[in-house]
Short mmCIF file of C-alpha atoms in Angstrom, two decimals:
data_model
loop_
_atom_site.label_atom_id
_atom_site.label_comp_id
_atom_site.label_asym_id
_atom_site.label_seq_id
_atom_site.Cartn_x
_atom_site.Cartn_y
_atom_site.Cartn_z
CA UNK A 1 27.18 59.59 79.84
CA UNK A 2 30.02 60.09 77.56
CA UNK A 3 31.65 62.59 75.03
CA UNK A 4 31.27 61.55 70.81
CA UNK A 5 34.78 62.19 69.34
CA UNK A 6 34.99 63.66 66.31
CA UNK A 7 37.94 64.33 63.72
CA UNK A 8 37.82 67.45 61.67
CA UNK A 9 34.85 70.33 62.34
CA UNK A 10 33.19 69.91 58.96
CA UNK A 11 30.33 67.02 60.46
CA UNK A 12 27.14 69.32 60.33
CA UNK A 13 25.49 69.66 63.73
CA UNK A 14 22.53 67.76 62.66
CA UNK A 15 24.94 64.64 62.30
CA UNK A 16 26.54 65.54 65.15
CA UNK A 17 23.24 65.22 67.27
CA UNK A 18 22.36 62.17 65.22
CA UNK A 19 25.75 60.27 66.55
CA UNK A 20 24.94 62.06 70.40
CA UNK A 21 21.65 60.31 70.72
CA UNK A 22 22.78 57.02 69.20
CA UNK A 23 25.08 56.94 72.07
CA UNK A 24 23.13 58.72 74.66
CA UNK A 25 26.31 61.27 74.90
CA UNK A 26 26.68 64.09 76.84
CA UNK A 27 28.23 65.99 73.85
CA UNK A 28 30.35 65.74 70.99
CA UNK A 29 34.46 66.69 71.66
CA UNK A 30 36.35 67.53 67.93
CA UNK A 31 39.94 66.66 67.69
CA UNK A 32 41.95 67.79 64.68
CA UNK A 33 44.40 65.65 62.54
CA UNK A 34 47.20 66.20 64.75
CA UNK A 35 44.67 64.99 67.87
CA UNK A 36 44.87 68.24 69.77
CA UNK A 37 41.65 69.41 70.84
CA UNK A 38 39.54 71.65 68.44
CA UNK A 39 36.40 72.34 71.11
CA UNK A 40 33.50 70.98 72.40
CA UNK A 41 29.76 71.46 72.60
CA UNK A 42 27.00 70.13 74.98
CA UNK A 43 23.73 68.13 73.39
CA UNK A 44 21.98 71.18 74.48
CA UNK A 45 23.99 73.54 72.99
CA UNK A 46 23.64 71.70 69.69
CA UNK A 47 19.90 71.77 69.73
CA UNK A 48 19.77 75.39 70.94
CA UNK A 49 21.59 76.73 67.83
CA UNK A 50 18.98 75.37 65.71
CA UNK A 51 16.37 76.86 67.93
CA UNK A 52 18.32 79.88 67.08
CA UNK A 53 18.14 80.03 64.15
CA UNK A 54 21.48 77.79 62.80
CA UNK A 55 20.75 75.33 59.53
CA UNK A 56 21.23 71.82 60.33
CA UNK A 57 23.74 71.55 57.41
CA UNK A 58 26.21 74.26 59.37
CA UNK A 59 29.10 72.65 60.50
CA UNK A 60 29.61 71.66 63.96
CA UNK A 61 32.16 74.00 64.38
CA UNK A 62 29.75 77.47 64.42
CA UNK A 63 28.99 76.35 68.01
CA UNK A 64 31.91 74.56 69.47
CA UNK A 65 33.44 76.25 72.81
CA UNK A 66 36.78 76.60 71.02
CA UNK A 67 39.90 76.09 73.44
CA UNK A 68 42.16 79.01 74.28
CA UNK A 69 45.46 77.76 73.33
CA UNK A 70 45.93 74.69 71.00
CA UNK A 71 49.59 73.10 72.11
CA UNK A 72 51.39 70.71 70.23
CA UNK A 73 51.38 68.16 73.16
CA UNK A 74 48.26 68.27 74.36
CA UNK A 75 44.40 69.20 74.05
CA UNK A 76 42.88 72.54 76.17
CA UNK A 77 40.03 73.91 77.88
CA UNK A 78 37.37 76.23 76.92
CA UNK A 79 37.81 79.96 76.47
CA UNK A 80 36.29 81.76 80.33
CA UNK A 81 33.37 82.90 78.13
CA UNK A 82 31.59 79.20 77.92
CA UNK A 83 29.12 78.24 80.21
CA UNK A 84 30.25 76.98 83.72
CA UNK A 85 28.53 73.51 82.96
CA UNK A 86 30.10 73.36 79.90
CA UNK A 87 33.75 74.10 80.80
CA UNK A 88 33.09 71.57 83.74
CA UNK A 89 32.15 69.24 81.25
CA UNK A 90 35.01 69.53 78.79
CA UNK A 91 37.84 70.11 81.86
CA UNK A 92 36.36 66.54 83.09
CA UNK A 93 36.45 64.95 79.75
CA UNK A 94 40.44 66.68 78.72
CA UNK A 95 41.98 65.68 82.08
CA UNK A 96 41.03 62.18 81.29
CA UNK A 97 41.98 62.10 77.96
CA UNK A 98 45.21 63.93 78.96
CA UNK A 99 46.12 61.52 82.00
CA UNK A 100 45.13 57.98 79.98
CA UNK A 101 46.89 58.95 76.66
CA UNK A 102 50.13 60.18 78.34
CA UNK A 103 52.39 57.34 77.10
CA UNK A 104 52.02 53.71 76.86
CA UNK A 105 49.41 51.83 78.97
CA UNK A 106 51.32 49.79 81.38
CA UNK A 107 48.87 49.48 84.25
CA UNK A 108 48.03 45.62 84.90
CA UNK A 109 45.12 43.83 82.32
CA UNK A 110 42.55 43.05 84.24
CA UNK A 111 39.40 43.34 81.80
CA UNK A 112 39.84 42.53 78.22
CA UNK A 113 37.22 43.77 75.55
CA UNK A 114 37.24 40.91 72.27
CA UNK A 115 35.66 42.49 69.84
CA UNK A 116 33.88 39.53 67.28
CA UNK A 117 34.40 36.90 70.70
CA UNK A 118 31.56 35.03 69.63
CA UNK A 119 33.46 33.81 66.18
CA UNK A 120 35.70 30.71 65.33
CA UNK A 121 38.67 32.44 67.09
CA UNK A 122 36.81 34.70 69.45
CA UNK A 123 35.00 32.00 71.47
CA UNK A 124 38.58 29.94 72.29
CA UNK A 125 39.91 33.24 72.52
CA UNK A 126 37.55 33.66 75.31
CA UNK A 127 37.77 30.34 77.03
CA UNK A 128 41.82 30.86 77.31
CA UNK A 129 41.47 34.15 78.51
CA UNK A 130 39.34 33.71 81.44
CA UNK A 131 41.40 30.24 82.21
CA UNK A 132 44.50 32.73 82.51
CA UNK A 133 42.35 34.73 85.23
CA UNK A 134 41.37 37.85 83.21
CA UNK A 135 37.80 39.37 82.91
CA UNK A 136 36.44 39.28 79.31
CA UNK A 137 33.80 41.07 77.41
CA UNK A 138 32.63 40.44 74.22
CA UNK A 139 31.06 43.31 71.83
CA UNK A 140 29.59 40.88 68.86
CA UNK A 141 26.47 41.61 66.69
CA UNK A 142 25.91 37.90 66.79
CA UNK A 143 25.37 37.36 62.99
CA UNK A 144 26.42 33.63 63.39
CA UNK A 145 24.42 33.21 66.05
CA UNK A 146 25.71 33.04 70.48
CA UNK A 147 26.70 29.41 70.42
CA UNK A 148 30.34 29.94 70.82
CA UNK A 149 29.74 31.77 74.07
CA UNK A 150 26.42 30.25 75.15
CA UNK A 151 28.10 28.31 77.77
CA UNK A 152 30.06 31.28 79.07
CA UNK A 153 26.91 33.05 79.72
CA UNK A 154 27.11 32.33 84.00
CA UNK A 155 30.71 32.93 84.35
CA UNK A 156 31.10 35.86 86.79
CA UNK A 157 34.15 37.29 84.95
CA UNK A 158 32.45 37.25 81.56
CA UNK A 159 30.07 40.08 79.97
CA UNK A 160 28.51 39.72 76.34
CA UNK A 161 27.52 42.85 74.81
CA UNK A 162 25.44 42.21 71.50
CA UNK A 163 26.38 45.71 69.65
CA UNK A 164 28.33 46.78 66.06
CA UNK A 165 31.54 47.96 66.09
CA UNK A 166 30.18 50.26 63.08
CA UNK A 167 28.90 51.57 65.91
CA UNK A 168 29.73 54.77 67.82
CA UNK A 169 27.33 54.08 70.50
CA UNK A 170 28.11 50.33 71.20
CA UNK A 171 31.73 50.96 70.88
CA UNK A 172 32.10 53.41 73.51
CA UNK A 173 29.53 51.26 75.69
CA UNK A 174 32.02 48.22 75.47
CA UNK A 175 35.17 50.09 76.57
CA UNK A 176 34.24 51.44 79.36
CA UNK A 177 36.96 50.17 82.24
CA UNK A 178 38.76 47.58 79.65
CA UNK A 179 42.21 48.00 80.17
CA UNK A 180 43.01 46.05 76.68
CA UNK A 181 41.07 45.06 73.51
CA UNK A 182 41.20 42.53 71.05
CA UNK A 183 39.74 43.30 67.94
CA UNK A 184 38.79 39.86 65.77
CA UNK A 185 35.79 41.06 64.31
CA UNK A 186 34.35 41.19 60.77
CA UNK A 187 33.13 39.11 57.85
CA UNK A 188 35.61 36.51 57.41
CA UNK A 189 36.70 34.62 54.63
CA UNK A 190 36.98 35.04 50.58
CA UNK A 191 33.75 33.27 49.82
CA UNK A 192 31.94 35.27 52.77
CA UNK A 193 33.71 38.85 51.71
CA UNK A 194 32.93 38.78 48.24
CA UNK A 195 28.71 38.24 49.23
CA UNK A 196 28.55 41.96 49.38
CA UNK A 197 31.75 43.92 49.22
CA UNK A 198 30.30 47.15 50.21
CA UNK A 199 29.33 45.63 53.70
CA UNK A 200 32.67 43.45 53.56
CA UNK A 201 34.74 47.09 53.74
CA UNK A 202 32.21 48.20 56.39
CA UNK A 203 33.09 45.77 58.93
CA UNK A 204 36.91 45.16 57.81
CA UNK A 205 37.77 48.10 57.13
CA UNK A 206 35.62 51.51 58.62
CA UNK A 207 34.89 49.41 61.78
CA UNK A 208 38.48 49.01 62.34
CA UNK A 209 39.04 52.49 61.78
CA UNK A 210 36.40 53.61 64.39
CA UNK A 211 37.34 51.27 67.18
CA UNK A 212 41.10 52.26 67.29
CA UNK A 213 40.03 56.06 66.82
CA UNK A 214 38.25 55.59 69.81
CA UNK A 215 40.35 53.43 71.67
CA UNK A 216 43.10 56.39 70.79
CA UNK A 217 40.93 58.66 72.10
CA UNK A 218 40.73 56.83 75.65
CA UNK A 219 44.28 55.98 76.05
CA UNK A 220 43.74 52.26 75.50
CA UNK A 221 47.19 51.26 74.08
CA UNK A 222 46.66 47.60 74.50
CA UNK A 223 45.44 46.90 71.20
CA UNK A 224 45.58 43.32 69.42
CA UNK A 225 44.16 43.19 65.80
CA UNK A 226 43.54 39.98 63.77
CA UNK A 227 44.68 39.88 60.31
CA UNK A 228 45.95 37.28 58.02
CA UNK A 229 48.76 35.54 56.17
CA UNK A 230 45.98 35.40 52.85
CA UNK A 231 47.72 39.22 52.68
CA UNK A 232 50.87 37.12 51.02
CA UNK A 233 48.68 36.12 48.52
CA UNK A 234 50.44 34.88 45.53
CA UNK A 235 54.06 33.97 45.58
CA UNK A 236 56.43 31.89 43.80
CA UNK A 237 57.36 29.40 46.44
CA UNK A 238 60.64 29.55 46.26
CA UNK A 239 60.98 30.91 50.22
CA UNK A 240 58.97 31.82 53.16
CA UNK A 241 57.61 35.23 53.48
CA UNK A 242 58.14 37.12 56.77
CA UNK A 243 56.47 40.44 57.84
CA UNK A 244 58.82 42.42 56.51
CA UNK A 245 58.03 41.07 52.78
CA UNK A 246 55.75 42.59 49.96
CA UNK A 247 52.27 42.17 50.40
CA UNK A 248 50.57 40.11 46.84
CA UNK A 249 46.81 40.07 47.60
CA UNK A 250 44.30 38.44 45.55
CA UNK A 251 41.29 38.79 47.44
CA UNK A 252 39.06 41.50 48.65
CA UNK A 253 39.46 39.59 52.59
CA UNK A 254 43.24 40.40 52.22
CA UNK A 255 43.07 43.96 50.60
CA UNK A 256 40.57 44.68 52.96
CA UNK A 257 43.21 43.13 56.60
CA UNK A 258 45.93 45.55 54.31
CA UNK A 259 43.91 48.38 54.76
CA UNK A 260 43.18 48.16 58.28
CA UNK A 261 46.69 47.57 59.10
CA UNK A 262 47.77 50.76 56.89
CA UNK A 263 44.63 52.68 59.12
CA UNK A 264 46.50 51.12 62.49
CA UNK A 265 49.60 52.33 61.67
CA UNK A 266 48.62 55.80 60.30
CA UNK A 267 46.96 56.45 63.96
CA UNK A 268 50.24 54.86 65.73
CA UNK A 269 51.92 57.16 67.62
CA UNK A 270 53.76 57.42 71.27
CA UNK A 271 50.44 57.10 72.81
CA UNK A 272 49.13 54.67 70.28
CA UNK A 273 51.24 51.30 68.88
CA UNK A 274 48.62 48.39 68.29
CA UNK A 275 50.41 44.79 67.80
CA UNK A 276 48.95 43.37 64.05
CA UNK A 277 48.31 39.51 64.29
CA UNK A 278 48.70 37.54 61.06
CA UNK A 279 47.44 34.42 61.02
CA UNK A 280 48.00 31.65 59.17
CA UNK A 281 44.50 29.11 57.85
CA UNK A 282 43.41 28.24 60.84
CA UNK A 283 41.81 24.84 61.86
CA UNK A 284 40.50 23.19 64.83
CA UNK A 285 37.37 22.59 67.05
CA UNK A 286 35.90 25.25 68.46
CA UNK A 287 32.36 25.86 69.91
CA UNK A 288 31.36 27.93 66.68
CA UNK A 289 32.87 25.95 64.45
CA UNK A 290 33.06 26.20 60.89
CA UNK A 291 33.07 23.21 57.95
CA UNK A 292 34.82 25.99 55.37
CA UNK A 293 38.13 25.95 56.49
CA UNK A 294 40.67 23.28 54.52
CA UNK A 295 42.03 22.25 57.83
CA UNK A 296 38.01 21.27 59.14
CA UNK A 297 36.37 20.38 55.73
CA UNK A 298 38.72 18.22 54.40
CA UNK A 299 38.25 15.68 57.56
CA UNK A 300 34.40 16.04 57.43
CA UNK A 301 34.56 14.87 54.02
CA UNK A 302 36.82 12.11 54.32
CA UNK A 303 34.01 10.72 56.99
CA UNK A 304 30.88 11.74 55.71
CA UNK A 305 31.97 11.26 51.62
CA UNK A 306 34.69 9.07 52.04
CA UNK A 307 36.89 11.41 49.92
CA UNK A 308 39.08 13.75 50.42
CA UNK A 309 38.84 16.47 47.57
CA UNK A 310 41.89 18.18 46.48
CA UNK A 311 41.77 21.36 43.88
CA UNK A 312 44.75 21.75 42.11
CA UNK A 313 46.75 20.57 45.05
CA UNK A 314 49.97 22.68 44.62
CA UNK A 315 48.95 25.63 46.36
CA UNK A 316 51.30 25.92 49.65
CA UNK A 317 49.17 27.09 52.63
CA UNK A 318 50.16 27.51 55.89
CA UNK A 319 48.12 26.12 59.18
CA UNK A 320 47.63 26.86 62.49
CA UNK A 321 45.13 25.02 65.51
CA UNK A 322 42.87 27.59 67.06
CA UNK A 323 43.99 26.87 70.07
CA UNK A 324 47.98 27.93 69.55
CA UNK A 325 46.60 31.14 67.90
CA UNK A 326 44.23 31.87 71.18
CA UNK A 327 47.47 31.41 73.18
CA UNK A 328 49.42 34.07 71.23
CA UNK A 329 46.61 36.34 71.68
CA UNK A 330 47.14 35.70 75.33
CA UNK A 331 51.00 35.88 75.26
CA UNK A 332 51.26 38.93 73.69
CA UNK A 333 48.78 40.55 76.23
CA UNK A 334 50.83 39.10 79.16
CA UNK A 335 54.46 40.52 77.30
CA UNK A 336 56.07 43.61 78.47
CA UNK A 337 54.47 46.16 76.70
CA UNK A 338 57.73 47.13 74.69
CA UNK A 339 58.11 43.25 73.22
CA UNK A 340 54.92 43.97 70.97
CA UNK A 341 53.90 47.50 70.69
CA UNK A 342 53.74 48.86 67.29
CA UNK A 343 54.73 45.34 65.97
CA UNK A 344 53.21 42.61 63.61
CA UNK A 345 53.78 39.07 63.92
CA UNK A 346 53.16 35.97 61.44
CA UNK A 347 51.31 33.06 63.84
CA UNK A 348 51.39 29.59 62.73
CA UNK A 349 54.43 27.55 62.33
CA UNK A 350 57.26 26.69 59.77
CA UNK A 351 56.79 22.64 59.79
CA UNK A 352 52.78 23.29 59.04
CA UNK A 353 53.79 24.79 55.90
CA UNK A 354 51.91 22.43 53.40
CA UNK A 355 50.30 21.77 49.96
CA UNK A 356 47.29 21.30 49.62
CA UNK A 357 48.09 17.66 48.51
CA UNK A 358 50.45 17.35 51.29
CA UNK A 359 47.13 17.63 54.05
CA UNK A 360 45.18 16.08 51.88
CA UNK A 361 48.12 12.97 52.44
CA UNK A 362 47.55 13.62 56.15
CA UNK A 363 44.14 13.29 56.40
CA UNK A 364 43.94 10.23 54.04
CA UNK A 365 46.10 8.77 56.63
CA UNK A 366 43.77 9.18 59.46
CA UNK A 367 40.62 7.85 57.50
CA UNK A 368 41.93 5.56 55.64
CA UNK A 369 38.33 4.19 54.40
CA UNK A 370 38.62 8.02 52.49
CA UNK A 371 40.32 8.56 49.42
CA UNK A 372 42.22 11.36 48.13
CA UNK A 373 40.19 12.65 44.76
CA UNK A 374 42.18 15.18 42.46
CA UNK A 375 40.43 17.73 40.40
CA UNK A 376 42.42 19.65 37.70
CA UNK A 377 40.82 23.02 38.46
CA UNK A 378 41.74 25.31 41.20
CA UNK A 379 39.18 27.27 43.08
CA UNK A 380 41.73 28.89 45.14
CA UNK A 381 44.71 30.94 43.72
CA UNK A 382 46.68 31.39 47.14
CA UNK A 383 50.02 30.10 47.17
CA UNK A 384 52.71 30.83 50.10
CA UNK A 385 54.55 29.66 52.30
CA UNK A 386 55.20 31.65 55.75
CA UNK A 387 58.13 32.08 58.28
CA UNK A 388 56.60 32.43 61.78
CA UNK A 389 60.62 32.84 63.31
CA UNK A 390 59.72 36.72 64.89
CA UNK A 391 56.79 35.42 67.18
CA UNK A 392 58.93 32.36 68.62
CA UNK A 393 62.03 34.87 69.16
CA UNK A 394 60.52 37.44 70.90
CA UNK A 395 57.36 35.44 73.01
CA UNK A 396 59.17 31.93 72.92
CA UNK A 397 55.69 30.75 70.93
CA UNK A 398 55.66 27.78 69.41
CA UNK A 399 52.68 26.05 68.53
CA UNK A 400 51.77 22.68 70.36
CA UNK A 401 49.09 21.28 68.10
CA UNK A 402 49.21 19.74 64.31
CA UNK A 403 47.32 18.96 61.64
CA UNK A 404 47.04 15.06 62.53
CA UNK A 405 46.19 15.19 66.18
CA UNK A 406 43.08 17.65 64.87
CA UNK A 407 42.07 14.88 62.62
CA UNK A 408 42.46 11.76 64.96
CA UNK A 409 40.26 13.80 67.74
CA UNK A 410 37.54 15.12 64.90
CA UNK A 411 37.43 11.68 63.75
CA UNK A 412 36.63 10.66 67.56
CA UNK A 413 34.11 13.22 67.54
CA UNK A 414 32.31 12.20 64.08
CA UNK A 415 32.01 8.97 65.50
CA UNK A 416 30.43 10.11 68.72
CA UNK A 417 27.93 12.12 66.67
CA UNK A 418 28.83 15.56 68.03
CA UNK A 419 28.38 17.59 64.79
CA UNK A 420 25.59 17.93 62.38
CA UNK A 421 26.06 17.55 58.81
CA UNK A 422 28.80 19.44 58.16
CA UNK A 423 27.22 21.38 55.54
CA UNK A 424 24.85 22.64 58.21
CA UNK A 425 24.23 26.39 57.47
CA UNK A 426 25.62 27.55 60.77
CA UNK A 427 28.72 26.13 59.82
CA UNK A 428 29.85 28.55 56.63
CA UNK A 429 30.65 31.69 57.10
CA UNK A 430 29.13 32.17 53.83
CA UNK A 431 25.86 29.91 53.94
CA UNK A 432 24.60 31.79 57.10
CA UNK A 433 25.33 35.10 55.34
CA UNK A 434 22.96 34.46 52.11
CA UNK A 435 20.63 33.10 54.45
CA UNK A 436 20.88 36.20 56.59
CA UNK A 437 21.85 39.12 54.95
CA UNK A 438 20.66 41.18 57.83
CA UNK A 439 21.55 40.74 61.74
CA UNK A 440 17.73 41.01 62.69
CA UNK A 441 17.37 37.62 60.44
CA UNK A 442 20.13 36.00 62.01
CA UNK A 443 18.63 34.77 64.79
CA UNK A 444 15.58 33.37 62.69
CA UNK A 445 17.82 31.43 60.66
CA UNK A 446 20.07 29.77 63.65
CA UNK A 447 16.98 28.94 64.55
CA UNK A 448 15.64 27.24 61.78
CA UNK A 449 19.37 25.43 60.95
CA UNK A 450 18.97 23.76 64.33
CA UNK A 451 15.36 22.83 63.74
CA UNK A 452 16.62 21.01 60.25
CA UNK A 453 18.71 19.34 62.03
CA UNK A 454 16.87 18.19 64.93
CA UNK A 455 14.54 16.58 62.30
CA UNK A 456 17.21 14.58 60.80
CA UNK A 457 18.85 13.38 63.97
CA UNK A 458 17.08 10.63 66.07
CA UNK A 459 15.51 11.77 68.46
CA UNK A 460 17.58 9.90 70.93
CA UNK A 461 21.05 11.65 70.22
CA UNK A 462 21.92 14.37 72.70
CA UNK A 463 23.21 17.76 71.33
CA UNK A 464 24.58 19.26 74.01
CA UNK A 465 28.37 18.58 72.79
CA UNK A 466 27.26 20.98 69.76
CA UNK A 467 26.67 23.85 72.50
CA UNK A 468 29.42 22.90 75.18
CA UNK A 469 32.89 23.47 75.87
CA UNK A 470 34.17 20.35 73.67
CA UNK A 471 32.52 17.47 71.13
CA UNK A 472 31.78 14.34 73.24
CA UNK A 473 34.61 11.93 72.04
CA UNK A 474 36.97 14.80 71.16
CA UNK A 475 38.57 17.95 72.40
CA UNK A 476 38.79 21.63 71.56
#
């Protein structure tokens, strides 16, 4: 069983058991702001102060076994008038802490925890990471469903926890013995944050927050988190913005990736420097894939419409194929620990800086039975441009995959029937949201998307490619 960290003394014990038995804990340990350990109290000890006579309401701190000494460098033992089991306890518990959180983690990756690996990015993510020989668990609540990592579900190397990083309990289950994680998850997308913007800072922002407290906590320095170029916002064209650039936000997604990088680098310190990933709209086949992305919608309409719809067209957004951002994931695990710590990184590339109307051009040209259809009103204010020079300087990245190769092998795969319509639920972010606002739904609706479309398929046409590695006629 494990310890429940806590910062600050003020939780009230009765919150303090209620976190203990989510998580099956031993105990709860209390750091202060500084991370130096406050004290420490058993699960018994909680409940035995109420059975003395202690309101539920007092804070935890009335019955913590307080340390002796608090140094500056780091946390200490119970006084000699605790409880034997009890100073066992906590000794076990601070010489762990002490010896994993001495200074950076350079021991060898061999288990990686991806936090959100069933998503868009988390299921290539997954694919590349086990191809490169690591062990990979995924802590995912599943709220799109397990397709993306159905088909990884055998693979000896591979775990899938279904759990909430919200959660204290699932959290600490998942990093037990990862050496690294890689923290994707959350509601993605503008049209998906704005649903319910309460539960949109939830898992963007408090989630975040809570898994690199923890991972603080247990000396896991290895710590990847995916944000996004939207953070750019608005600009006025006239160059590319690098990370060192002011952030111009016009969405609650972005304010909410700006916040959780502000939270990372608050908690950074010489124990603690987590690399920040921003990544440019992302398109691409993947085995959750997604119809609400520019770089995959505007192809499905070109075959199934015949027209490629542009709004405004002006807008300059920058792209990236899933698969190049997987393989920065991966490079920046394998890199010498020094090359990334504490640093953030634009992913994409300079030549996939385009307008709107400029992939809208591209993908005209690769179904030429579509055409291009303008529409004077924008439903997207975004507008910049990106420089991606920092990645390729210090990892020699450089993405292999564009815009036009995408649509030549999604065409292939239209044409072999490998996707539903794509305005299939389970293929918005936002659609399978409304239709699930809660994760025990989630699963009912999946269900019932693939039913619908079952129905309007003959009955002849396989699926599998839908659930597999790749689209039959295509690739990833």
């Amino acid at each position: 069983m494990r310890w429940v960290p806590l910062t600050g003394d003020d939780t009230s014990i009765s919150e303090a058991i209620a976190r203990v038995d989510r998580t099956d804990g031993r105990g709860v340990v209390v750091f202060d702001d500084r991370n130096r350990l406050v004290g420490a109290a058993t699960s018994d000890r909680l409940r035995g102060a109420l059975l003395e006579g202690t309101t539920p309401d007092a804070p935890v701190s009335s019955v913590l076994d307080e340390p002796t000494t608090a140094r500056d460098d780091a946390p200490s033992v119970p006084g000699p008038d605790a409880e034997d089991e009890r100073i066992d306890d906590t000794v076990e518990t601070v010489a762990s802490w002490t010896e994993r959180t001495a200074g950076p983690n350079e021991a060898d990756i061999e288990t990686i925890l991806v936090v959100g690996g069933a998503g868009y990015v988390g299921s290539v993510l997954c694919r590349c990471l086990l191809e490169d020989g690591f062990a990979v668990r995924v802590l995912d609540p599943l709220m799109y469903g397990a397709r993306g990592v159905a088909a990884l579900a055998d693979r000896e190397r591979f775990e899938l926890y279904r759990g909430d990083a919200r959660a204290v309990g699932d959290v600490l289950g998942a990093i037990e013995d990862v050496d690294a994680v890689v923290h994707l998850g959350g509601i993605v997308g503008d049209p998906a944050t704005e649903l319910d913007p309460r539960k949109t800072l939830e898992y963007n922002l408090h989630s975040t927050q809570l898994l690199a407290s923890i991972c603080k906590y247990h000396g896991l320095n290895r710590f990847l988190f995916a944000s996004t170029c939207s953070v750019y916002g608005r600009t006025d064209g006239t160059g590319r913005c690098t990370e060192d650039d002011p952030l111009n936000p016009v969405s609650l997604y972005a304010r909410a990736k700006i916040q959780s990088e502000r939270v990372l680098r608050e908690l950074a310190d010489d124990r603690f420097e987590p690399t920040i990933l921003r990544m440019a709209t992302v398109y691409g086949y993947s085995p959750r894939m997604r119809f609400d992305l520019v770089g995959n919608v505007l192809p499905a309409k070109a075959h199934e419409k015949g027209v490629v719809p542009v709004f405004g067209g002006d807008q300059y957004r920058p792209n990236v194929h899933v698969e190049d951002v997987a393989r920065a994931y991966r490079d920046c695990l394998n890199a010498p620990f020094e090359d990334v710590a504490g640093e953030t990184f634009n992913v994409g590339s300079n030549e996939q800086n385009y307008r709107i109307d400029e992939l809208a051009t591209v993908v005209a040209d690769t179904f030429p039975e579509a055409e291009i259809e303008y529409h004077d009103d924008r439903t997207d204010e975004r507008s910049y441009r990106v420089e991606f020079a920092k990645l390729q300087s210090r990892l020699d990245f450089e993405p292999t995959r564009t815009i036009r190769d995408h649509c030549l092998e999604l065409r292939e795969a239209f044409e072999a029937d490998a996707f539903a319509s794509s305005t299939a639920t389970r293929y918005s972010n936002r659609a399978t949201l409304e239709a699930a606002p809660s994760h025990e739904e989630t699963d009912a609706v999946i269900e019932a998307d693939e039913a619908s479309v079952l129905e309007e398929r003959d009955e002849s046409t396989p699926i599998e490619a839908e659930v597999g590695d790749r689209p039959s006629g295509g690739t990833r």
